[in-house]
Amino acid sequence: ELRGVPLALYIMICVMALMGIFMAIVFLFFNIKYRNQRFVKMSSPYLNTLIIVGCILIYLFVCLLGLDGELISETTFEVLCTVRTWMLMVGFTLAFGAMFSKTWRVHVIFTNTKMKKM
């Protein structure tokens, strides 16, 4: 017997994920519009964009995760299973890879021995 997610819970989680997607899109437009401003430029706007896109993919993964055998056909479910895995993997890699790159850049700047000698 397949166990499914209650429809009311699934809808509530999807609404929350959609609100997260909406906020991420607002941040993306802000990042693109003000990328030449000093503080946004200092925060690496291209890496910020990668983080935001990764977060959007993870939010979409959350919505797809609630779909089960009761709501879609078995053949569609098999394809959806693969799509969900890839969305989570790519979203996580984009978001945390970009965050790690930003952290590494700050680490290199502050541990640069040549700059300390001056």
mmCIF file of C-alpha atoms in Angstrom:
data_model
loop_
_atom_site.group_PDB
_atom_site.id
_atom_site.type_symbol
_atom_site.label_atom_id
_atom_site.label_comp_id
_atom_site.label_asym_id
_atom_site.label_seq_id
_atom_site.Cartn_x
_atom_site.Cartn_y
_atom_site.Cartn_z
ATOM 1 C CA GLU A 1 0.000 0.000 0.000
ATOM 2 C CA LEU A 2 1.323 3.431 -0.952
ATOM 3 C CA ARG A 3 1.319 6.115 1.676
ATOM 4 C CA GLY A 4 0.779 9.629 0.451
ATOM 5 C CA VAL A 5 1.064 13.133 1.752
ATOM 6 C CA PRO A 6 -2.240 14.707 2.814
ATOM 7 C CA LEU A 7 -3.354 17.133 0.117
ATOM 8 C CA ALA A 8 -3.822 20.053 2.542
ATOM 9 C CA LEU A 9 -0.264 19.640 3.834
ATOM 10 C CA TYR A 10 1.112 19.371 0.300
ATOM 11 C CA ILE A 11 -0.679 22.558 -0.759
ATOM 12 C CA MET A 12 0.561 24.421 2.314
ATOM 13 C CA ILE A 13 4.171 23.363 1.717
ATOM 14 C CA CYS A 14 3.923 24.270 -1.998
ATOM 15 C CA VAL A 15 2.552 27.715 -1.139
ATOM 16 C CA MET A 16 5.460 28.293 1.234
ATOM 17 C CA ALA A 17 7.933 27.088 -1.415
ATOM 18 C CA LEU A 18 6.317 29.359 -4.004
ATOM 19 C CA MET A 19 6.696 32.293 -1.614
ATOM 20 C CA GLY A 20 10.387 31.381 -1.334
ATOM 21 C CA ILE A 21 10.659 31.262 -5.130
ATOM 22 C CA PHE A 22 8.983 34.667 -5.362
ATOM 23 C CA MET A 23 11.412 36.135 -2.804
ATOM 24 C CA ALA A 24 14.355 34.578 -4.643
ATOM 25 C CA ILE A 25 13.186 36.131 -7.929
ATOM 26 C CA VAL A 26 12.893 39.531 -6.211
ATOM 27 C CA PHE A 27 16.459 39.121 -4.897
ATOM 28 C CA LEU A 28 17.607 38.063 -8.361
ATOM 29 C CA PHE A 29 16.148 41.181 -9.984
ATOM 30 C CA PHE A 30 17.650 43.340 -7.225
ATOM 31 C CA ASN A 31 21.021 41.676 -7.757
ATOM 32 C CA ILE A 32 20.867 42.193 -11.525
ATOM 33 C CA LYS A 33 19.569 45.772 -11.360
ATOM 34 C CA TYR A 34 22.087 47.007 -8.779
ATOM 35 C CA ARG A 35 25.082 44.850 -9.729
ATOM 36 C CA ASN A 36 27.166 47.942 -10.508
ATOM 37 C CA GLN A 37 26.539 49.547 -7.103
ATOM 38 C CA ARG A 38 29.510 49.394 -4.764
ATOM 39 C CA PHE A 39 28.137 47.073 -2.072
ATOM 40 C CA VAL A 40 26.499 44.667 -4.491
ATOM 41 C CA LYS A 41 29.642 44.599 -6.629
ATOM 42 C CA MET A 42 31.728 43.805 -3.540
ATOM 43 C CA SER A 43 29.456 40.845 -2.758
ATOM 44 C CA SER A 44 30.176 39.144 -6.119
ATOM 45 C CA PRO A 45 26.887 39.516 -8.010
ATOM 46 C CA TYR A 46 27.621 36.600 -10.352
ATOM 47 C CA LEU A 47 28.064 34.231 -7.427
ATOM 48 C CA ASN A 48 24.944 35.716 -5.822
ATOM 49 C CA THR A 49 23.051 34.838 -8.987
ATOM 50 C CA LEU A 50 24.278 31.248 -8.816
ATOM 51 C CA ILE A 51 23.186 30.999 -5.185
ATOM 52 C CA ILE A 52 19.728 32.340 -6.023
ATOM 53 C CA VAL A 53 19.269 29.985 -8.992
ATOM 54 C CA GLY A 54 20.340 27.064 -6.813
ATOM 55 C CA CYS A 55 17.814 28.060 -4.151
ATOM 56 C CA ILE A 56 15.038 28.301 -6.749
ATOM 57 C CA LEU A 57 15.839 24.779 -7.944
ATOM 58 C CA ILE A 58 15.709 23.490 -4.375
ATOM 59 C CA TYR A 59 12.357 25.211 -3.782
ATOM 60 C CA LEU A 60 11.030 23.556 -6.945
ATOM 61 C CA PHE A 61 12.363 20.247 -5.651
ATOM 62 C CA VAL A 62 10.298 20.708 -2.493
ATOM 63 C CA CYS A 63 7.137 21.115 -4.574
ATOM 64 C CA LEU A 64 7.943 18.054 -6.681
ATOM 65 C CA LEU A 65 8.822 15.967 -3.637
ATOM 66 C CA GLY A 66 5.215 15.940 -2.438
ATOM 67 C CA LEU A 67 3.902 14.405 -5.647
ATOM 68 C CA ASP A 68 3.280 10.719 -5.070
ATOM 69 C CA GLY A 69 1.651 7.742 -6.743
ATOM 70 C CA GLU A 70 -1.831 8.935 -5.816
ATOM 71 C CA LEU A 71 -1.533 12.171 -7.787
ATOM 72 C CA ILE A 72 0.345 11.033 -10.916
ATOM 73 C CA SER A 73 0.707 7.892 -13.003
ATOM 74 C CA GLU A 74 3.389 5.283 -12.384
ATOM 75 C CA THR A 75 5.350 6.007 -15.567
ATOM 76 C CA THR A 76 5.340 9.734 -14.842
ATOM 77 C CA PHE A 77 6.420 8.982 -11.280
ATOM 78 C CA GLU A 78 9.530 7.147 -12.500
ATOM 79 C CA VAL A 79 10.604 10.126 -14.616
ATOM 80 C CA LEU A 80 9.718 12.526 -11.812
ATOM 81 C CA CYS A 81 11.925 10.569 -9.424
ATOM 82 C CA THR A 82 14.948 11.173 -11.649
ATOM 83 C CA VAL A 83 14.060 14.831 -12.217
ATOM 84 C CA ARG A 84 13.705 15.434 -8.463
ATOM 85 C CA THR A 85 17.100 13.892 -7.773
ATOM 86 C CA TRP A 86 18.794 16.013 -10.424
ATOM 87 C CA MET A 87 17.055 19.213 -9.282
ATOM 88 C CA LEU A 88 18.202 18.716 -5.706
ATOM 89 C CA MET A 89 21.730 17.804 -6.754
ATOM 90 C CA VAL A 90 22.175 20.702 -9.185
ATOM 91 C CA GLY A 91 20.480 23.228 -6.871
ATOM 92 C CA PHE A 92 22.596 22.204 -3.884
ATOM 93 C CA THR A 93 25.779 22.254 -5.957
ATOM 94 C CA LEU A 94 25.053 25.719 -7.360
ATOM 95 C CA ALA A 95 24.058 27.257 -4.037
ATOM 96 C CA PHE A 96 26.720 25.775 -1.779
ATOM 97 C CA GLY A 97 29.457 25.791 -4.408
ATOM 98 C CA ALA A 98 28.997 29.523 -4.929
ATOM 99 C CA MET A 99 28.874 30.144 -1.169
ATOM 100 C CA PHE A 100 32.053 28.132 -0.704
ATOM 101 C CA SER A 101 33.740 30.111 -3.507
ATOM 102 C CA LYS A 102 32.847 33.376 -1.776
ATOM 103 C CA THR A 103 34.136 32.079 1.545
ATOM 104 C CA TRP A 104 37.352 30.850 -0.058
ATOM 105 C CA ARG A 105 37.908 34.226 -1.709
ATOM 106 C CA VAL A 106 37.581 36.030 1.626
ATOM 107 C CA HIS A 107 39.916 33.500 3.246
ATOM 108 C CA VAL A 108 42.569 34.049 0.570
ATOM 109 C CA ILE A 109 42.285 37.828 0.902
ATOM 110 C CA PHE A 110 42.696 37.825 4.669
ATOM 111 C CA THR A 111 45.473 35.220 4.794
ATOM 112 C CA ASN A 112 47.577 36.772 2.040
ATOM 113 C CA THR A 113 51.047 37.117 3.575
ATOM 114 C CA LYS A 114 52.261 39.559 0.908
ATOM 115 C CA MET A 115 49.609 42.111 1.896
ATOM 116 C CA LYS A 116 50.473 41.756 5.619
ATOM 117 C CA LYS A 117 54.138 42.644 5.015
ATOM 118 C CA MET A 118 53.307 46.001 3.467
#
